[in-house]
PDB file of C-alpha atoms in Angstrom:
ATOM      1  CA  ASN W   1       0.000   0.000   0.000  1.00 52.00           C
ATOM      2  CA  ALA W   2       2.889   2.385   0.710  1.00 54.00           C
ATOM      3  CA  ASN W   3       4.126   1.906  -2.870  1.00 55.00           C
ATOM      4  CA  ALA W   4       0.649   2.691  -4.237  1.00 51.00           C
ATOM      5  CA  ASN W   5       0.502   5.896  -2.175  1.00 54.00           C
ATOM      6  CA  ASN W   6       3.970   6.958  -3.350  1.00 54.00           C
ATOM      7  CA  ALA W   7       3.064   6.284  -6.978  1.00 51.00           C
ATOM      8  CA  THR W   8      -0.048   8.478  -6.810  1.00 53.00           C
ATOM      9  CA  LYS W   9       1.664  11.466  -5.142  1.00 61.00           C
ATOM     10  CA  THR W  10       2.181  14.506  -7.356  1.00 63.00           C
ATOM     11  CA  LEU W  11       5.849  15.203  -7.848  1.00 62.00           C
ATOM     12  CA  SER W  12       7.193  18.713  -7.738  1.00 66.00           C
ATOM     13  CA  MET W  13      10.638  20.122  -8.333  1.00 63.00           C
ATOM     14  CA  ASP W  14      10.923  20.695  -4.568  1.00 71.00           C
ATOM     15  CA  THR W  15      10.064  17.120  -3.574  1.00 68.00           C
ATOM     16  CA  PRO W  16      13.227  15.435  -2.336  1.00 67.00           C
ATOM     17  CA  LEU W  17      13.810  11.987  -3.756  1.00 57.00           C
ATOM     18  CA  PRO W  18      16.481   9.499  -2.741  1.00 59.00           C
ATOM     19  CA  GLN W  19      19.424   9.713  -5.145  1.00 57.00           C
ATOM     20  CA  ASP W  20      19.556   5.961  -5.748  1.00 65.00           C
ATOM     21  CA  THR W  21      16.078   5.527  -7.158  1.00 79.00           C
ATOM     22  CA  GLU W  22      15.349   5.201 -10.832  1.00 80.00           C
ATOM     23  CA  ARG W  23      12.604   7.810 -10.564  1.00 78.00           C
ATOM     24  CA  ALA W  24      15.007  10.353  -9.029  1.00 79.00           C
ATOM     25  CA  GLN W  25      17.454   9.846 -11.873  1.00 82.00           C
ATOM     26  CA  PHE W  26      14.653  10.223 -14.419  1.00 82.00           C
ATOM     27  CA  ILE W  27      13.402  13.447 -12.806  1.00 82.00           C
ATOM     28  CA  MET W  28      16.917  14.832 -12.590  1.00 85.00           C
ATOM     29  CA  LYS W  29      17.413  14.230 -16.318  1.00 89.00           C
ATOM     30  CA  LEU W  30      14.132  16.028 -17.066  1.00 89.00           C
ATOM     31  CA  ALA W  31      14.682  18.923 -14.638  1.00 90.00           C
ATOM     32  CA  PRO W  32      16.260  21.326 -17.171  1.00 92.00           C
ATOM     33  CA  ARG W  33      13.460  20.684 -19.660  1.00 93.00           C
ATOM     34  CA  ILE W  34      10.838  21.164 -16.951  1.00 90.00           C
ATOM     35  CA  ARG W  35      12.388  24.500 -15.933  1.00 91.00           C
ATOM     36  CA  VAL W  36      12.465  25.711 -19.551  1.00 94.00           C
ATOM     37  CA  LEU W  37       8.851  24.659 -20.063  1.00 94.00           C
ATOM     38  CA  GLU W  38       7.783  26.406 -16.852  1.00 92.00           C
ATOM     39  CA  LYS W  39       9.634  29.564 -17.925  1.00 94.00           C
ATOM     40  CA  ASN W  40       8.012  29.499 -21.384  1.00 95.00           C
ATOM     41  CA  VAL W  41       4.519  28.926 -19.958  1.00 95.00           C
ATOM     42  CA  ASN W  42       4.975  31.742 -17.438  1.00 94.00           C
ATOM     43  CA  HIS W  43       6.182  34.074 -20.208  1.00 95.00           C
ATOM     44  CA  ALA W  44       3.234  33.176 -22.460  1.00 96.00           C
ATOM     45  CA  ILE W  45       0.557  33.735 -19.832  1.00 96.00           C
ATOM     46  CA  ALA W  46       2.291  36.953 -18.728  1.00 95.00           C
ATOM     47  CA  GLN W  47       2.156  38.303 -22.284  1.00 96.00           C
ATOM     48  CA  HIS W  48      -1.475  37.255 -22.638  1.00 95.00           C
ATOM     49  CA  LEU W  49      -2.411  38.883 -19.313  1.00 95.00           C
ATOM     50  CA  GLU W  50      -0.680  42.110 -20.298  1.00 94.00           C
ATOM     51  CA  ARG W  51      -2.423  42.152 -23.681  1.00 94.00           C
ATOM     52  CA  VAL W  52      -5.905  41.587 -22.214  1.00 93.00           C
ATOM     53  CA  LEU W  53      -5.358  44.193 -19.489  1.00 91.00           C
ATOM     54  CA  LYS W  54      -4.082  46.772 -21.992  1.00 90.00           C
ATOM     55  CA  LYS W  55      -7.098  46.137 -24.213  1.00 89.00           C
ATOM     56  CA  ARG W  56      -9.454  46.624 -21.265  1.00 86.00           C
ATOM     57  CA  MET W  57      -7.662  49.806 -20.218  1.00 83.00           C
ATOM     58  CA  ALA W  58      -7.814  51.182 -23.771  1.00 83.00           C
ATOM     59  CA  HIS W  59     -11.567  50.563 -23.985  1.00 78.00           C
ATOM     60  CA  HIS W  60     -12.347  51.751 -20.453  1.00 70.00           C
ATOM     61  CA  GLY W  61     -14.928  54.518 -20.574  1.00 48.00           C
ATOM     62  CA  HIS W  62     -16.016  53.857 -24.168  1.00 43.00           C
ATOM     63  CA  GLY W  63     -19.085  51.730 -23.464  1.00 42.00           C
ATOM     64  CA  TYR W  64     -16.870  48.667 -23.110  1.00 45.00           C
ATOM     65  CA  ASN W  65     -17.570  47.896 -19.470  1.00 43.00           C
ATOM     66  CA  ASN W  66     -21.253  48.736 -19.292  1.00 45.00           C
ATOM     67  CA  GLY W  67     -22.654  45.761 -21.162  1.00 45.00           C
ATOM     68  CA  GLN W  68     -22.382  47.177 -24.659  1.00 46.00           C
ATOM     69  CA  GLY W  69     -20.272  45.657 -27.383  1.00 46.00           C
ATOM     70  CA  GLN W  70     -20.477  42.743 -29.698  1.00 49.00           C
ATOM     71  CA  GLY W  71     -21.786  39.498 -28.339  1.00 47.00           C
ATOM     72  CA  HIS W  72     -19.632  36.415 -28.290  1.00 48.00           C
ATOM     73  CA  GLY W  73     -21.996  33.490 -28.149  1.00 52.00           C
ATOM     74  CA  HIS W  74     -24.616  32.862 -25.484  1.00 55.00           C
ATOM     75  CA  GLY W  75     -25.179  36.600 -24.967  1.00 54.00           C
ATOM     76  CA  GLN W  76     -21.696  37.387 -23.668  1.00 70.00           C
ATOM     77  CA  THR W  77     -20.227  40.789 -24.318  1.00 86.00           C
ATOM     78  CA  GLN W  78     -16.529  41.331 -25.034  1.00 84.00           C
ATOM     79  CA  ALA W  79     -16.108  42.665 -21.482  1.00 83.00           C
ATOM     80  CA  GLN W  80     -17.578  39.482 -20.005  1.00 88.00           C
ATOM     81  CA  THR W  81     -15.366  37.353 -22.222  1.00 89.00           C
ATOM     82  CA  ASP W  82     -12.289  39.327 -21.161  1.00 88.00           C
ATOM     83  CA  LEU W  83     -13.188  38.941 -17.491  1.00 90.00           C
ATOM     84  CA  LEU W  84     -13.506  35.191 -17.990  1.00 93.00           C
ATOM     85  CA  ILE W  85     -10.096  35.109 -19.696  1.00 93.00           C
ATOM     86  CA  LEU W  86      -8.574  37.186 -16.879  1.00 93.00           C
ATOM     87  CA  GLY W  87      -9.902  34.696 -14.338  1.00 94.00           C
ATOM     88  CA  HIS W  88      -8.271  31.823 -16.200  1.00 95.00           C
ATOM     89  CA  LEU W  89      -4.983  33.724 -16.478  1.00 94.00           C
ATOM     90  CA  PHE W  90      -4.905  34.615 -12.777  1.00 94.00           C
ATOM     91  CA  ARG W  91      -5.652  30.982 -11.859  1.00 95.00           C
ATOM     92  CA  SER W  92      -2.797  29.906 -14.149  1.00 94.00           C
ATOM     93  CA  PHE W  93      -0.393  32.163 -12.268  1.00 94.00           C
ATOM     94  CA  ALA W  94      -1.700  30.793  -8.975  1.00 94.00           C
ATOM     95  CA  LEU W  95      -1.163  27.190 -10.097  1.00 92.00           C
ATOM     96  CA  LEU W  96       2.425  28.028 -11.054  1.00 91.00           C
ATOM     97  CA  ASN W  97       2.948  29.789  -7.700  1.00 92.00           C
ATOM     98  CA  ARG W  98       3.715  32.982  -9.636  1.00 93.00           C
ATOM     99  CA  GLY W  99       1.088  35.249  -8.121  1.00 91.00           C
ATOM    100  CA  THR W 100       3.642  38.013  -7.611  1.00 93.00           C
ATOM    101  CA  ASP W 101       4.251  38.070 -11.371  1.00 94.00           C
ATOM    102  CA  ALA W 102       0.537  38.609 -11.980  1.00 94.00           C
ATOM    103  CA  GLN W 103       0.487  41.360  -9.343  1.00 93.00           C
ATOM    104  CA  ALA W 104       3.440  43.128 -10.977  1.00 94.00           C
ATOM    105  CA  ILE W 105       1.842  42.996 -14.429  1.00 94.00           C
ATOM    106  CA  PHE W 106      -1.475  44.262 -13.061  1.00 92.00           C
ATOM    107  CA  ALA W 107       0.295  47.100 -11.241  1.00 91.00           C
ATOM    108  CA  ASN W 108       2.259  48.147 -14.336  1.00 91.00           C
ATOM    109  CA  VAL W 109      -0.647  47.967 -16.765  1.00 90.00           C
ATOM    110  CA  ALA W 110      -3.689  48.937 -14.701  1.00 86.00           C
ATOM    111  CA  ILE W 111      -2.521  50.886 -11.639  1.00 87.00           C
ATOM    112  CA  MET W 112       0.555  52.848 -12.732  1.00 86.00           C
ATOM    113  CA  PRO W 113      -1.191  54.667 -15.621  1.00 83.00           C
ATOM    114  CA  ILE W 114      -3.672  56.016 -13.067  1.00 82.00           C
ATOM    115  CA  VAL W 115      -1.024  56.929 -10.484  1.00 81.00           C
ATOM    116  CA  ARG W 116       1.610  58.500 -12.794  1.00 79.00           C
ATOM    117  CA  PRO W 117      -0.390  61.616 -13.775  1.00 80.00           C
ATOM    118  CA  LYS W 118      -1.370  62.279 -10.166  1.00 79.00           C
ATOM    119  CA  VAL W 119       1.974  61.666  -8.469  1.00 78.00           C
ATOM    120  CA  SER W 120       5.322  62.908  -9.704  1.00 72.00           C
ATOM    121  CA  ILE W 121       8.717  63.385  -8.077  1.00 71.00           C
ATOM    122  CA  GLY W 122       8.072  67.130  -7.969  1.00 72.00           C
ATOM    123  CA  LYS W 123       4.723  66.676  -6.237  1.00 68.00           C
ATOM    124  CA  LEU W 124       6.294  64.260  -3.749  1.00 66.00           C
ATOM    125  CA  ASP W 125       9.038  66.801  -2.982  1.00 67.00           C
ATOM    126  CA  VAL W 126       6.434  69.495  -2.332  1.00 68.00           C
ATOM    127  CA  LEU W 127       4.546  67.160   0.026  1.00 64.00           C
ATOM    128  CA  ARG W 128       7.763  66.366   1.849  1.00 67.00           C
ATOM    129  CA  MET W 129       8.533  70.060   2.280  1.00 69.00           C
ATOM    130  CA  VAL W 130       5.053  70.707   3.692  1.00 67.00           C
ATOM    131  CA  GLU W 131       5.528  68.079   6.405  1.00 63.00           C
TER     132      GLU W 131
END
C-alpha cells in the first residue's frame, strides 16, 4: 500500500527523492526541460495577461464595461469574455505559484497609468517640504 501511495503522489521540483532511485534519476534528467517549459509557460501567460489588461484599459470609458459591445456566443459581451479570460490567467499564475508576477503585471498595466499623472517626483518633494 505504501508503494501505491507513493506512486499516486504529485511530484514537484521541490520534492526530495532518494538519489539511488530510478525515478530520481529520471526526474533529474528532465529537470532542465521542466524548468524551460515552466519559464516558457509563465512568459506566455504573462504576455497574454498584459495584452488583455491593456485592451481593457484602452476601452475603459467607451461603453466597453457597461454591457455594450459585440456578443460572443450565449449573450456574452466582449467585457464578459475578457473577465472570464482574466480569471483563467490569474488561476494559471496561482497554479504556477507565480502570483507576484501577476500582481506586478497588473500594477504596471492597470494601476501605474492612473497613479503617474497624479503623483510625480516634484509633487512628492512638495509634500515632503510641507511636512
